[in-house]
Coordinates of C-alpha atoms and ligand atoms in Angstrom, one line a residue:
M26 CA 10.7 5.4 -9.8
W27 CA 7.3 5.5 -8.1
P28 CA 6.3 1.9 -8.5
V29 CA 9.7 0.9 -7.3
L30 CA 9.4 3.0 -4.1
L31 CA 5.9 1.8 -3.5
L32 CA 6.8 -1.8 -4.0
G33 CA 9.7 -1.3 -1.7
L34 CA 7.6 0.1 1.0
V35 CA 5.0 -2.6 0.7
L36 CA 7.8 -5.3 0.8
A37 CA 9.4 -3.6 3.8
L38 CA 6.3 -3.0 5.9
V39 CA 3.4 -5.2 5.0
P40 CA 4.8 -8.7 5.1
S41 CA 7.1 -8.2 8.0
S42 CA 4.6 -9.3 10.6
H43 CA 4.3 -12.6 8.9
Q44 CA 7.8 -13.2 7.8
R45 CA 10.1 -12.0 10.5
G46 CA 10.3 -11.0 14.1
L47 CA 7.5 -11.4 16.6
S48 CA 4.2 -10.2 15.2
M49 CA 1.6 -8.4 17.2
L50 CA -0.5 -11.5 17.1
D51 CA 2.3 -13.6 18.6
I52 CA 2.7 -11.0 21.3
Q53 CA -1.1 -11.1 22.0
D54 CA -0.8 -14.9 22.5
I55 CA 1.9 -14.4 25.0
V56 CA -0.2 -11.6 26.7
D57 CA -3.1 -13.9 26.8
Q58 CA -1.0 -16.5 28.6
L59 CA 0.5 -14.0 31.1
G60 CA -2.7 -12.0 31.7
D61 CA -2.5 -8.3 32.1
E62 CA 1.2 -8.1 32.8
I63 CA 3.0 -5.5 30.7
I64 CA 5.4 -7.1 28.3
T65 CA 8.6 -5.0 28.5
H66 CA 11.6 -5.2 26.2
Q67 CA 13.4 -7.0 29.0
G68 CA 10.6 -9.3 29.6
L69 CA 10.6 -10.5 26.0
S70 CA 14.3 -10.8 25.6
Q71 CA 14.7 -12.8 28.8
D72 CA 12.1 -15.2 27.6
K73 CA 13.9 -16.4 24.5
G74 CA 11.8 -19.4 24.3
N75 CA 9.1 -17.4 22.7
V76 CA 11.4 -15.8 20.1
P77 CA 12.8 -17.8 17.2
I78 CA 16.5 -17.1 17.0
A79 CA 16.4 -17.3 13.2
A80 CA 13.8 -14.6 13.1
Q81 CA 16.0 -12.4 15.3
Q82 CA 19.0 -12.8 12.9
D83 CA 16.8 -12.2 9.9
L84 CA 15.5 -9.0 11.4
T85 CA 19.0 -7.7 12.2
Q86 CA 20.2 -8.4 8.6
Q87 CA 17.1 -6.8 7.1
Y88 CA 16.9 -3.6 9.0
G89 CA 20.4 -2.9 10.1
S90 CA 20.7 -0.6 13.1
S91 CA 19.2 2.8 13.1
D92 CA 21.9 4.2 15.4
Q93 CA 24.7 3.3 12.9
N94 CA 24.6 5.8 10.1
E95 CA 24.4 3.2 7.4
V96 CA 22.1 3.1 4.4
S97 CA 19.6 0.4 5.1
D98 CA 16.3 -0.6 3.5
V99 CA 14.2 1.0 6.1
P100 CA 11.5 3.2 4.5
H101 CA 12.6 6.8 5.2
P102 CA 10.5 9.9 4.8
V103 CA 12.3 12.7 2.9
K104 CA 10.9 16.3 2.8
V105 CA 9.4 17.6 -0.4
H106 CA 10.4 21.2 -0.6
N107 CA 8.3 24.0 -2.0
W108 CA 5.1 22.1 -1.5
G109 CA 1.9 23.6 0.0
E110 CA 3.7 26.8 1.1
K111 CA 0.9 29.1 -0.1
L112 CA -1.6 27.9 2.6
D113 CA -3.1 30.9 4.4
I114 CA -4.3 29.2 7.6
G115 CA -4.1 29.7 11.3
Q116 CA -2.6 27.3 13.9
L117 CA -2.5 23.9 12.1
V118 CA -3.2 21.1 14.5
S119 CA -4.1 18.0 12.7
V120 CA -3.9 16.1 9.4
D121 CA -5.4 12.8 8.0
V122 CA -6.0 11.5 4.6
D123 CA -9.4 10.8 3.2
S124 CA -10.7 7.8 1.2
Q125 CA -9.3 9.4 -2.0
D126 CA -5.9 9.7 -0.5
Q127 CA -6.1 13.5 -0.2
P128 CA -4.8 15.3 2.8
I129 CA -7.4 16.8 5.0
I130 CA -6.2 19.3 7.6
L131 CA -7.6 21.1 10.6
H132 CA -6.6 24.6 11.7
R133 CA -7.8 27.2 14.2
G134 CA -8.4 30.2 11.9
N135 CA -8.2 33.3 14.0
V136 CA -7.9 31.4 17.3
V137 CA -4.6 30.3 19.0
W138 CA -4.3 28.1 22.1
D139 CA -2.0 29.8 24.5
E140 CA -1.6 30.1 28.3
T141 CA -4.6 32.6 28.4
S142 CA -7.1 30.3 26.6
F143 CA -8.4 28.2 29.5
D144 CA -9.0 28.9 33.2
K145 CA -7.9 26.7 36.0
S146 CA -10.8 24.4 35.7
F147 CA -10.1 23.8 32.0
E148 CA -13.0 26.0 30.8
L149 CA -12.4 28.0 27.7
K150 CA -12.4 31.7 28.7
K151 CA -13.7 33.1 25.4
R152 CA -16.7 31.0 24.3
S153 CA -16.9 31.8 20.7
L154 CA -16.9 29.8 17.5
I155 CA -14.2 30.2 14.8
P156 CA -15.6 32.1 11.8
N157 CA -13.1 30.6 9.4
D158 CA -13.4 27.4 7.4
T159 CA -11.3 25.1 9.6
V160 CA -11.3 21.9 7.6
L161 CA -9.5 21.9 4.3
T162 CA -9.0 19.2 1.7
L163 CA -5.8 19.6 -0.3
D164 CA -4.6 18.3 -3.7
P165 CA -1.8 15.8 -2.8
D166 CA 0.3 16.8 -5.7
T167 CA 0.0 20.6 -5.7
G168 CA -1.0 21.3 -2.2
V169 CA -3.8 23.7 -3.3
V170 CA -7.1 23.8 -1.4
L171 CA -9.7 21.7 -3.1
N172 CA -12.5 22.1 -0.6
S173 CA -13.1 23.7 2.7
W174 CA -15.8 23.8 5.5
G175 CA -16.1 24.0 9.2
A176 CA -16.9 27.7 9.9
N177 CA -18.8 28.6 13.0
L178 CA -18.7 25.0 14.3
F179 CA -15.6 24.8 16.5
A180 CA -14.0 26.7 19.3
M181 CA -10.6 25.0 19.9
P182 CA -10.4 22.2 17.4
H183 CA -7.7 19.7 18.0
G184 CA -7.9 16.6 15.9
V185 CA -9.3 15.4 12.5
T186 CA -9.9 11.8 11.6
T187 CA -11.6 10.3 8.6
D188 CA -13.0 6.8 8.3
D189 CA -13.5 4.4 5.4
D190 CA -17.2 5.4 5.2
G191 CA -16.3 9.0 4.5
N192 CA -17.1 10.3 8.0
T193 CA -15.0 13.0 9.5
Y194 CA -14.5 13.2 13.3
I195 CA -13.4 16.4 14.9
T196 CA -12.2 16.6 18.5
D197 CA -12.6 20.1 20.1
A198 CA -10.7 20.8 23.3
G199 CA -12.6 24.0 23.9
L200 CA -16.0 22.6 23.4
H201 CA -15.0 19.4 25.2
Q202 CA -16.8 17.6 22.5
V203 CA -16.3 15.1 19.7
L204 CA -18.3 15.8 16.5
R205 CA -18.9 13.5 13.6
F206 CA -19.8 14.6 10.1
T207 CA -20.9 12.4 7.2
A208 CA -19.4 13.2 3.8
G209 CA -20.4 16.7 2.6
A210 CA -22.5 17.5 5.7
S211 CA -22.5 20.9 7.4
K212 CA -24.1 19.6 10.6
P213 CA -22.8 16.8 12.7
D214 CA -24.7 13.5 12.8
L215 CA -23.2 12.7 16.2
V216 CA -22.1 14.9 19.1
L217 CA -20.5 13.5 22.3
G218 CA -19.8 15.6 25.3
K219 CA -21.4 18.9 26.5
A220 CA -20.5 22.1 24.8
F221 CA -18.0 24.1 26.8
I222 CA -18.5 22.0 29.9
P223 CA -15.5 19.8 31.0
G224 CA -16.1 16.7 33.1
N225 CA -14.9 13.2 33.7
D226 CA -18.0 11.1 33.8
N227 CA -19.6 9.0 31.0
S228 CA -21.1 12.0 29.2
H229 CA -18.3 14.6 29.5
F230 CA -14.8 15.0 28.1
C231 CA -12.1 17.3 29.3
Q232 CA -10.1 18.6 26.4
P233 CA -10.4 15.6 24.1
T234 CA -7.6 15.3 21.6
S235 CA -7.9 12.5 19.0
V236 CA -10.1 9.9 17.4
A237 CA -9.3 6.5 15.9
A238 CA -12.1 4.8 13.9
S239 CA -12.7 1.4 12.3
S240 CA -15.6 1.5 9.9
K241 CA -15.3 -2.2 9.4
A242 CA -15.7 -2.9 13.0
G243 CA -18.2 -0.1 13.6
I244 CA -16.1 1.1 16.5
F245 CA -14.3 4.3 17.3
F246 CA -12.1 5.5 20.2
V247 CA -11.7 8.9 21.7
A248 CA -8.5 10.1 23.5
D249 CA -9.7 12.2 26.4
G250 CA -7.1 13.8 26.5
Y251 CA -5.4 16.6 28.4
C252 CA -7.1 16.5 31.8
N253 CA -8.7 13.1 32.0
S254 CA -6.0 11.0 30.3
R255 CA -8.2 8.1 29.4
V256 CA -9.6 6.5 26.2
L257 CA -13.2 5.8 25.5
K258 CA -14.5 3.2 23.2
Y259 CA -17.8 3.6 21.3
N260 CA -19.8 1.8 18.7
Q261 CA -21.0 3.6 15.6
D262 CA -24.2 4.8 17.2
G263 CA -22.2 6.6 19.9
T264 CA -22.9 4.1 22.6
L265 CA -20.1 4.0 25.2
L266 CA -18.7 0.5 25.4
K267 CA -15.7 0.9 27.6
I268 CA -13.4 3.4 29.4
I269 CA -9.8 2.5 29.3
N270 CA -7.6 4.0 32.0
G271 CA -3.9 4.0 32.3
N272 CA -1.0 5.7 34.0
W273 CA -0.9 8.4 31.4
N274 CA -0.2 12.1 31.4
V275 CA -1.8 13.8 28.4
V276 CA -3.2 11.3 25.9
H277 CA -2.5 13.2 22.7
S278 CA -2.9 10.9 19.7
L279 CA -4.3 7.5 18.7
A280 CA -3.4 5.1 16.0
L281 CA -5.3 1.9 15.2
F282 CA -3.7 -1.3 13.8
E283 CA -7.0 -2.8 12.5
D284 CA -5.7 -6.1 11.3
D285 CA -3.8 -6.8 14.5
D286 CA -6.7 -5.5 16.7
V287 CA -4.3 -3.1 18.5
L288 CA -4.8 0.5 19.5
C289 CA -1.8 2.7 20.3
L290 CA -1.7 6.0 22.1
S291 CA 0.9 8.6 22.6
D292 CA 1.2 9.6 26.3
R293 CA 2.8 12.9 25.4
E294 CA 4.1 14.1 28.8
G295 CA 4.8 10.5 29.9
Q296 CA 7.0 10.3 26.9
Q297 CA 5.8 6.8 25.9
I298 CA 3.6 5.1 23.3
D299 CA 1.3 2.5 24.8
C300 CA -0.4 -0.2 22.8
F301 CA -3.2 -2.4 23.9
K302 CA -5.9 -4.7 22.6
A303 CA -8.6 -2.7 20.8
G304 CA -11.3 -5.4 21.0
L305 CA -12.7 -4.7 17.6
D306 CA -14.2 -8.1 17.5
R307 CA -16.2 -7.7 20.7
P308 CA -20.0 -7.5 20.8
K309 CA -21.0 -4.0 19.7
H310 CA -23.9 -3.5 22.1
T311 CA -22.7 -4.8 25.4
N312 CA -20.2 -3.4 27.9
T313 CA -19.0 -6.8 29.0
D314 CA -15.6 -6.5 27.4
D315 CA -12.7 -7.6 29.5
N316 CA -10.4 -7.9 26.6
T317 CA -10.2 -4.3 25.4
G318 CA -7.4 -2.4 27.0
K319 CA -5.1 -5.3 27.8
K320 CA -1.7 -4.0 27.5
I321 CA 0.4 -5.4 24.7
V322 CA 3.5 -3.2 24.5
S323 CA 5.0 0.1 25.7
Y324 CA 7.6 2.1 23.8
T325 CA 9.2 4.2 26.5
G326 CA 11.7 7.0 26.4
V327 CA 10.6 8.0 22.9
G328 CA 10.3 11.8 23.6
R329 CA 7.2 14.0 23.8
I330 CA 5.1 12.4 21.1
Y331 CA 2.4 14.7 19.8
G332 CA 1.2 12.5 16.9
I333 CA 1.2 8.9 15.9
A334 CA 0.1 7.1 12.7
S335 CA 0.0 3.4 11.6
K336 CA 0.6 1.7 8.3
G337 CA 1.2 -2.0 7.9
T338 CA 3.2 -2.8 11.0
A339 CA 5.0 0.5 11.0
L340 CA 4.3 3.1 13.7
L341 CA 5.3 6.6 12.8
A342 CA 5.4 9.4 15.3
V343 CA 6.4 13.1 15.7
S344 CA 7.9 14.5 18.8
G345 CA 8.2 18.1 20.1
K346 CA 10.7 20.0 22.0
P347 CA 13.4 19.3 23.1
S348 CA 13.8 16.6 20.5
V349 CA 11.8 17.7 17.4
R350 CA 11.8 14.9 14.9
G351 CA 9.9 12.0 13.3
I352 CA 10.5 8.4 14.3
T353 CA 9.6 5.0 12.9
I354 CA 9.0 2.0 15.0
D355 CA 8.5 -1.5 13.7
T356 CA 5.8 -3.0 15.8
A357 CA 6.5 -6.5 14.4
S358 CA 10.0 -6.4 15.9
E359 CA 10.7 -7.7 19.3
D360 CA 13.3 -5.0 19.6
Q361 CA 11.4 -2.0 20.9
S362 CA 14.0 0.6 19.9
I363 CA 13.5 3.3 17.4
L364 CA 14.1 1.9 13.9
D365 CA 14.6 5.2 12.1
Q366 CA 14.5 9.0 12.7
W367 CA 13.6 11.5 10.1
G368 CA 12.6 15.1 9.6
L369 CA 15.7 16.4 11.2
N370 CA 16.8 19.9 10.0
E371 CA 13.9 20.0 7.6
G372 CA 12.0 22.9 9.0
L373 CA 9.8 21.2 11.6
T374 CA 9.1 23.6 14.4
F375 CA 6.1 22.3 16.4
P376 CA 5.0 19.0 14.8
H377 CA 1.6 18.4 16.2
D378 CA 0.1 15.5 14.1
L379 CA 1.0 13.3 11.1
A380 CA -0.7 11.1 8.6
I381 CA 0.4 8.4 6.2
S382 CA -1.1 8.2 2.7
L383 CA -3.2 5.2 1.9
T384 CA -0.5 4.0 -0.5
G385 CA 2.1 4.5 2.2
D386 CA 4.4 6.5 0.0
T387 CA 3.7 9.9 1.5
V388 CA 3.8 11.3 5.0
Y389 CA 2.2 14.6 6.0
V390 CA 3.2 16.5 9.2
A391 CA 1.0 19.2 10.6
D392 CA 3.2 21.9 12.1
S393 CA 1.3 24.1 14.6
G394 CA 4.1 26.7 14.6
L395 CA 2.8 29.8 16.3
Q396 CA 0.2 31.8 14.4
R397 CA 0.4 30.4 10.9
G398 CA 0.3 26.7 10.2
V399 CA 2.5 24.7 7.8
L400 CA 1.9 21.3 6.4
H401 CA 5.1 19.4 5.6
K402 CA 5.0 16.7 2.9
F403 CA 7.5 13.8 2.9
E404 CA 8.1 11.2 0.3
V405 CA 8.9 7.8 1.6
V406 CA 12.0 6.3 0.0
R407 CA 13.7 3.0 0.5
S408 CA 17.1 4.5 1.4
I409 CA 18.7 7.9 1.4
E410 CA 20.6 7.0 -1.7
D411 CA 17.5 6.3 -3.7
F412 CA 16.5 9.9 -3.5
Ligands
LIG6 C1 -10.4 34.2 9.8 O1 -11.5 35.0 9.6 C2 -11.3 36.3 10.0 C3 -12.7 37.0 10.0 O2 -13.3 36.8 8.7 C4 -10.3 37.0 9.1 O3 -10.1 38.3 9.5 C5 -9.0 36.2 9.3 O4 -8.0 36.6 8.4 C6 -9.2 34.7 9.0 N1 -8.0 34.0 9.4 C7 -7.6 32.9 8.7 C8 -6.3 32.4 9.2 O5 -8.1 32.4 7.8

C-alpha cells in the first residue's frame, strides 16, 4: 500500500507543473512582461491568450472540483489516530522535518503566550528563559521522543525550521531574535536581532515568526512577523540582502518553492497567502536585487492561515478560528481556488504550524491548544476510498 500511495502522490504533485495548467515559471514570465502588477485570478482568466485551453480541460478532468463531494485523485491527508499522544510538552508552536525525515517540534515548556505576556511596545514582561528542553526530535512511526535540547535558550520560541545542511533555525518572538544551530550544537552559530529589544531597523526584529531556508542557494528568509509585517532576506553568513515589504497584517509563516524560486507567506490577519519571487539565484553578497519580492500570485479569502508548507507544486496550509482546517492549493493551477480541505472534525483545536515529510506521504500539524501541545499526524492518501 505504501509504495502505491507514494507513487500516487508523486504522480499527482511533482509533474503537474510540467504537464498541466500554468506553472509558476509560466506565471513568472508573464509577471516579467507586466512588471510588478499583481496577477489576480481575474487577471489571468481574462487573459486567455496565456493559458492553453487544453491544459485547462486537462486540469479539470484530473482534479475534479473540491466543492463537489466527489472522490478525486487529489492527495488527501487523513488523521492517524492514537499517535504521539504521550507527549508531555507545553504550548506546541512549530514543526518541521529534519534531513532524516523525522519530525522536529518546538514547544514553550512552562511558558504560555497570552494577553499578559507582552506590554504595549511589544516587550516581553517576564524576561526569563525557558528551563525545559524546547526542541524535540520524534520517531516518525511511534511518536516517541528520540532527542531533545533547547533548555535555557529561548523566551517565547515561535518557529523551527531545518535546512538540508542540518542547521536548525529558531525564531523567538520574546527575544525578538532568530538563532541558528548547527547539528548537535548547544550554542547558536548565528544570532540576529537584539535580545528582548524589539525594533524595525536592519538589526532588530519585532516578534519574528518563521524562517525559510535554502541550503543550495545559501539563502534564508525571516518573517518579521507580528509588529513589523515584513520579510528579510539573508545570505548564509547572516548578511542582510533585502527587506521585502507588503500590505500584510501579521506575517506568520513562510514556505519556499526552491525549484520555482518562489517564496510564499501567510498574512494571517489579512487572510491571504502571498507568493513572490525569492531571488535565490541573485548575487549573495550584494544588495542590488530588484527581482526579489516581485509579486507572483495572491490567494485571498483563505482564512486566518497560521502555517504553510510546500511540496512539489502543492501548498498546504492550516487555518485557525473561525474556520479550523487544513487546505491544499495547487500552485501550478491557474485556478486559485482551494483544491482540497482536510483535518475537519479530527481534533484540531488551534493548528499553529504544519510540515510535510520529505517523501510527501505524511503531514504533521502542531496544535498549540492551550497549555499542553498536541502533534497531529496525517497520512496522505490518493482518495478517501483508498484509506
Ligand atoms: C518545565 O520545567 C519545569 C521546571 O523544571 C517543570 O516544572 C515543568 O513540568 C516542565 N514543563 C514541561 C511542559 O515540560
